[in-house]
């Protein structure tokens, strides 16, 4: 399966977004959702999430409801503790649902495992387009 970066997709031409570049990945801040594309080999830990969250929270308005899409174009590791901490950080329910775009069997297994740790709805998806359509159809985002 070929990976598809958001920036290289036809979707990036039709969806208004702000590109936020961090030392560990790129975040595309769109009106109703966020897309993350983390760099290969990084370890996503609580410090990185807090660093990104500061900029993300400044971009959106209080009361906004968003979807989160993890576009797994690269292989990286995730500290399992971040899910519990992120749930507490999301007390205003900014992120109401998420999608994980996977490109191979191992990524699918990881996405399915991560889904179990999350209290928000999370859907493993085969494409970026499927993920975007899913988050835009979440009842709480409309």
mmCIF file of C-alpha atoms in Angstrom:
data_model
loop_
_atom_site.group_PDB
_atom_site.id
_atom_site.type_symbol
_atom_site.label_atom_id
_atom_site.label_comp_id
_atom_site.label_asym_id
_atom_site.label_seq_id
_atom_site.Cartn_x
_atom_site.Cartn_y
_atom_site.Cartn_z
ATOM 1 C CA UNK A 1 0.000 0.000 0.000
ATOM 2 C CA UNK A 2 1.400 3.401 -0.943
ATOM 3 C CA UNK A 3 1.580 6.086 1.699
ATOM 4 C CA UNK A 4 -0.072 9.403 0.972
ATOM 5 C CA UNK A 5 1.130 12.596 2.589
ATOM 6 C CA UNK A 6 -1.646 15.123 3.043
ATOM 7 C CA UNK A 7 0.425 17.797 1.306
ATOM 8 C CA UNK A 8 0.807 15.592 -1.797
ATOM 9 C CA UNK A 9 -2.870 14.663 -1.968
ATOM 10 C CA UNK A 10 -5.619 16.354 -3.958
ATOM 11 C CA UNK A 11 -7.310 16.946 -0.582
ATOM 12 C CA UNK A 12 -4.701 19.537 0.429
ATOM 13 C CA UNK A 13 -5.726 21.667 -2.553
ATOM 14 C CA UNK A 14 -9.392 21.727 -1.539
ATOM 15 C CA UNK A 15 -9.198 21.828 2.266
ATOM 16 C CA UNK A 16 -8.075 25.058 3.901
ATOM 17 C CA UNK A 17 -5.325 24.354 6.440
ATOM 18 C CA UNK A 18 -2.454 25.789 8.442
ATOM 19 C CA UNK A 19 0.805 23.814 8.395
ATOM 20 C CA UNK A 20 2.448 23.548 11.812
ATOM 21 C CA UNK A 21 5.986 22.139 11.654
ATOM 22 C CA UNK A 22 7.409 20.690 14.857
ATOM 23 C CA UNK A 23 10.793 18.983 15.419
ATOM 24 C CA UNK A 24 9.052 15.583 15.503
ATOM 25 C CA UNK A 25 6.393 15.947 12.788
ATOM 26 C CA UNK A 26 3.967 18.072 10.833
ATOM 27 C CA UNK A 27 0.432 18.982 11.885
ATOM 28 C CA UNK A 28 -2.169 20.296 9.465
ATOM 29 C CA UNK A 29 -4.737 22.370 11.323
ATOM 30 C CA UNK A 30 -8.005 22.374 9.392
ATOM 31 C CA UNK A 31 -11.358 23.899 10.323
ATOM 32 C CA UNK A 32 -12.895 20.712 11.755
ATOM 33 C CA UNK A 33 -9.949 18.362 12.195
ATOM 34 C CA UNK A 34 -6.204 18.009 12.700
ATOM 35 C CA UNK A 35 -3.947 15.740 10.660
ATOM 36 C CA UNK A 36 -0.622 14.625 12.125
ATOM 37 C CA UNK A 37 2.254 13.141 10.144
ATOM 38 C CA UNK A 38 5.037 12.244 12.546
ATOM 39 C CA UNK A 39 8.597 11.647 11.416
ATOM 40 C CA UNK A 40 10.133 8.187 11.087
ATOM 41 C CA UNK A 41 11.822 6.770 14.154
ATOM 42 C CA UNK A 42 10.563 9.275 16.719
ATOM 43 C CA UNK A 43 9.160 8.205 20.066
ATOM 44 C CA UNK A 44 5.913 10.039 20.785
ATOM 45 C CA UNK A 45 5.886 10.823 24.474
ATOM 46 C CA UNK A 46 3.991 13.182 26.759
ATOM 47 C CA UNK A 47 6.488 16.046 26.331
ATOM 48 C CA UNK A 48 6.007 16.051 22.550
ATOM 49 C CA UNK A 49 2.235 15.955 22.889
ATOM 50 C CA UNK A 50 2.289 18.912 25.300
ATOM 51 C CA UNK A 51 4.585 20.853 22.961
ATOM 52 C CA UNK A 52 2.224 20.357 20.007
ATOM 53 C CA UNK A 53 -0.899 20.928 22.118
ATOM 54 C CA UNK A 54 0.201 24.460 23.064
ATOM 55 C CA UNK A 55 0.242 25.590 19.431
ATOM 56 C CA UNK A 56 -2.854 23.608 18.502
ATOM 57 C CA UNK A 57 -4.906 25.028 21.384
ATOM 58 C CA UNK A 58 -3.883 28.567 20.409
ATOM 59 C CA UNK A 59 -5.137 27.965 16.863
ATOM 60 C CA UNK A 60 -8.671 26.865 17.748
ATOM 61 C CA UNK A 61 -11.430 28.603 19.695
ATOM 62 C CA UNK A 62 -12.725 27.470 23.056
ATOM 63 C CA UNK A 63 -15.709 25.202 22.499
ATOM 64 C CA UNK A 64 -14.554 23.924 19.088
ATOM 65 C CA UNK A 65 -15.085 20.196 18.500
ATOM 66 C CA UNK A 66 -12.502 18.516 16.281
ATOM 67 C CA UNK A 67 -11.545 15.213 14.800
ATOM 68 C CA UNK A 68 -7.947 14.014 14.966
ATOM 69 C CA UNK A 69 -6.347 12.061 12.129
ATOM 70 C CA UNK A 70 -3.046 10.297 12.583
ATOM 71 C CA UNK A 71 -1.723 9.763 9.063
ATOM 72 C CA UNK A 72 0.864 7.025 9.726
ATOM 73 C CA UNK A 73 3.107 7.612 6.734
ATOM 74 C CA UNK A 74 6.156 6.713 8.855
ATOM 75 C CA UNK A 75 6.986 4.146 11.478
ATOM 76 C CA UNK A 76 7.404 5.484 15.028
ATOM 77 C CA UNK A 77 6.708 4.409 18.584
ATOM 78 C CA UNK A 78 4.117 5.714 21.034
ATOM 79 C CA UNK A 79 4.428 5.714 24.812
ATOM 80 C CA UNK A 80 1.254 3.862 25.922
ATOM 81 C CA UNK A 81 0.952 6.175 28.951
ATOM 82 C CA UNK A 82 0.167 9.140 26.690
ATOM 83 C CA UNK A 83 -3.389 7.927 26.075
ATOM 84 C CA UNK A 84 -4.336 8.209 29.749
ATOM 85 C CA UNK A 85 -2.676 11.618 30.094
ATOM 86 C CA UNK A 86 -4.178 12.891 26.831
ATOM 87 C CA UNK A 87 -7.677 11.991 28.037
ATOM 88 C CA UNK A 88 -7.195 14.265 31.062
ATOM 89 C CA UNK A 89 -5.750 17.034 28.853
ATOM 90 C CA UNK A 90 -8.827 16.796 26.595
ATOM 91 C CA UNK A 91 -11.233 17.692 29.413
ATOM 92 C CA UNK A 92 -12.922 20.366 27.275
ATOM 93 C CA UNK A 93 -13.571 17.703 24.619
ATOM 94 C CA UNK A 94 -11.731 19.584 21.898
ATOM 95 C CA UNK A 95 -10.996 16.249 20.208
ATOM 96 C CA UNK A 96 -14.169 14.177 19.981
ATOM 97 C CA UNK A 97 -13.053 11.397 17.626
ATOM 98 C CA UNK A 98 -10.026 10.139 15.829
ATOM 99 C CA UNK A 99 -8.914 8.121 12.853
ATOM 100 C CA UNK A 100 -5.656 6.310 12.256
ATOM 101 C CA UNK A 101 -4.638 5.867 8.626
ATOM 102 C CA UNK A 102 -2.533 2.732 8.329
ATOM 103 C CA UNK A 103 -0.520 1.458 5.383
ATOM 104 C CA UNK A 104 0.483 -2.092 6.390
ATOM 105 C CA UNK A 105 -0.580 -4.965 8.650
ATOM 106 C CA UNK A 106 1.725 -3.985 11.514
ATOM 107 C CA UNK A 107 0.351 -0.438 11.528
ATOM 108 C CA UNK A 108 -3.191 -1.871 11.567
ATOM 109 C CA UNK A 109 -2.363 -4.009 14.606
ATOM 110 C CA UNK A 110 -0.885 -0.988 16.392
ATOM 111 C CA UNK A 111 -3.917 1.157 15.482
ATOM 112 C CA UNK A 112 -6.284 -1.506 16.790
ATOM 113 C CA UNK A 113 -4.331 -1.719 20.034
ATOM 114 C CA UNK A 114 -4.245 2.071 20.485
ATOM 115 C CA UNK A 115 -8.001 2.199 19.864
ATOM 116 C CA UNK A 116 -8.499 0.101 23.013
ATOM 117 C CA UNK A 117 -6.703 2.699 25.171
ATOM 118 C CA UNK A 118 -8.752 5.641 23.938
ATOM 119 C CA UNK A 119 -11.995 6.882 25.453
ATOM 120 C CA UNK A 120 -12.921 8.760 22.274
ATOM 121 C CA UNK A 121 -14.117 6.979 19.143
ATOM 122 C CA UNK A 122 -11.155 5.861 17.020
ATOM 123 C CA UNK A 123 -11.391 4.237 13.596
ATOM 124 C CA UNK A 124 -8.513 2.554 11.739
ATOM 125 C CA UNK A 125 -8.759 3.653 8.072
ATOM 126 C CA UNK A 126 -7.202 2.534 4.794
ATOM 127 C CA UNK A 127 -6.906 6.027 3.312
ATOM 128 C CA UNK A 128 -6.662 9.672 4.236
ATOM 129 C CA UNK A 129 -9.895 10.344 2.355
ATOM 130 C CA UNK A 130 -11.745 7.676 4.372
ATOM 131 C CA UNK A 131 -10.407 9.173 7.621
ATOM 132 C CA UNK A 132 -11.441 12.729 6.696
ATOM 133 C CA UNK A 133 -14.928 11.611 5.661
ATOM 134 C CA UNK A 134 -15.331 9.670 8.900
ATOM 135 C CA UNK A 135 -14.308 12.520 11.229
ATOM 136 C CA UNK A 136 -16.447 15.032 9.332
ATOM 137 C CA UNK A 137 -19.466 12.787 9.873
ATOM 138 C CA UNK A 138 -19.062 12.513 13.632
ATOM 139 C CA UNK A 139 -22.269 13.859 15.189
ATOM 140 C CA UNK A 140 -20.423 16.057 17.689
ATOM 141 C CA UNK A 141 -18.426 17.874 14.982
ATOM 142 C CA UNK A 142 -21.347 18.933 12.776
#
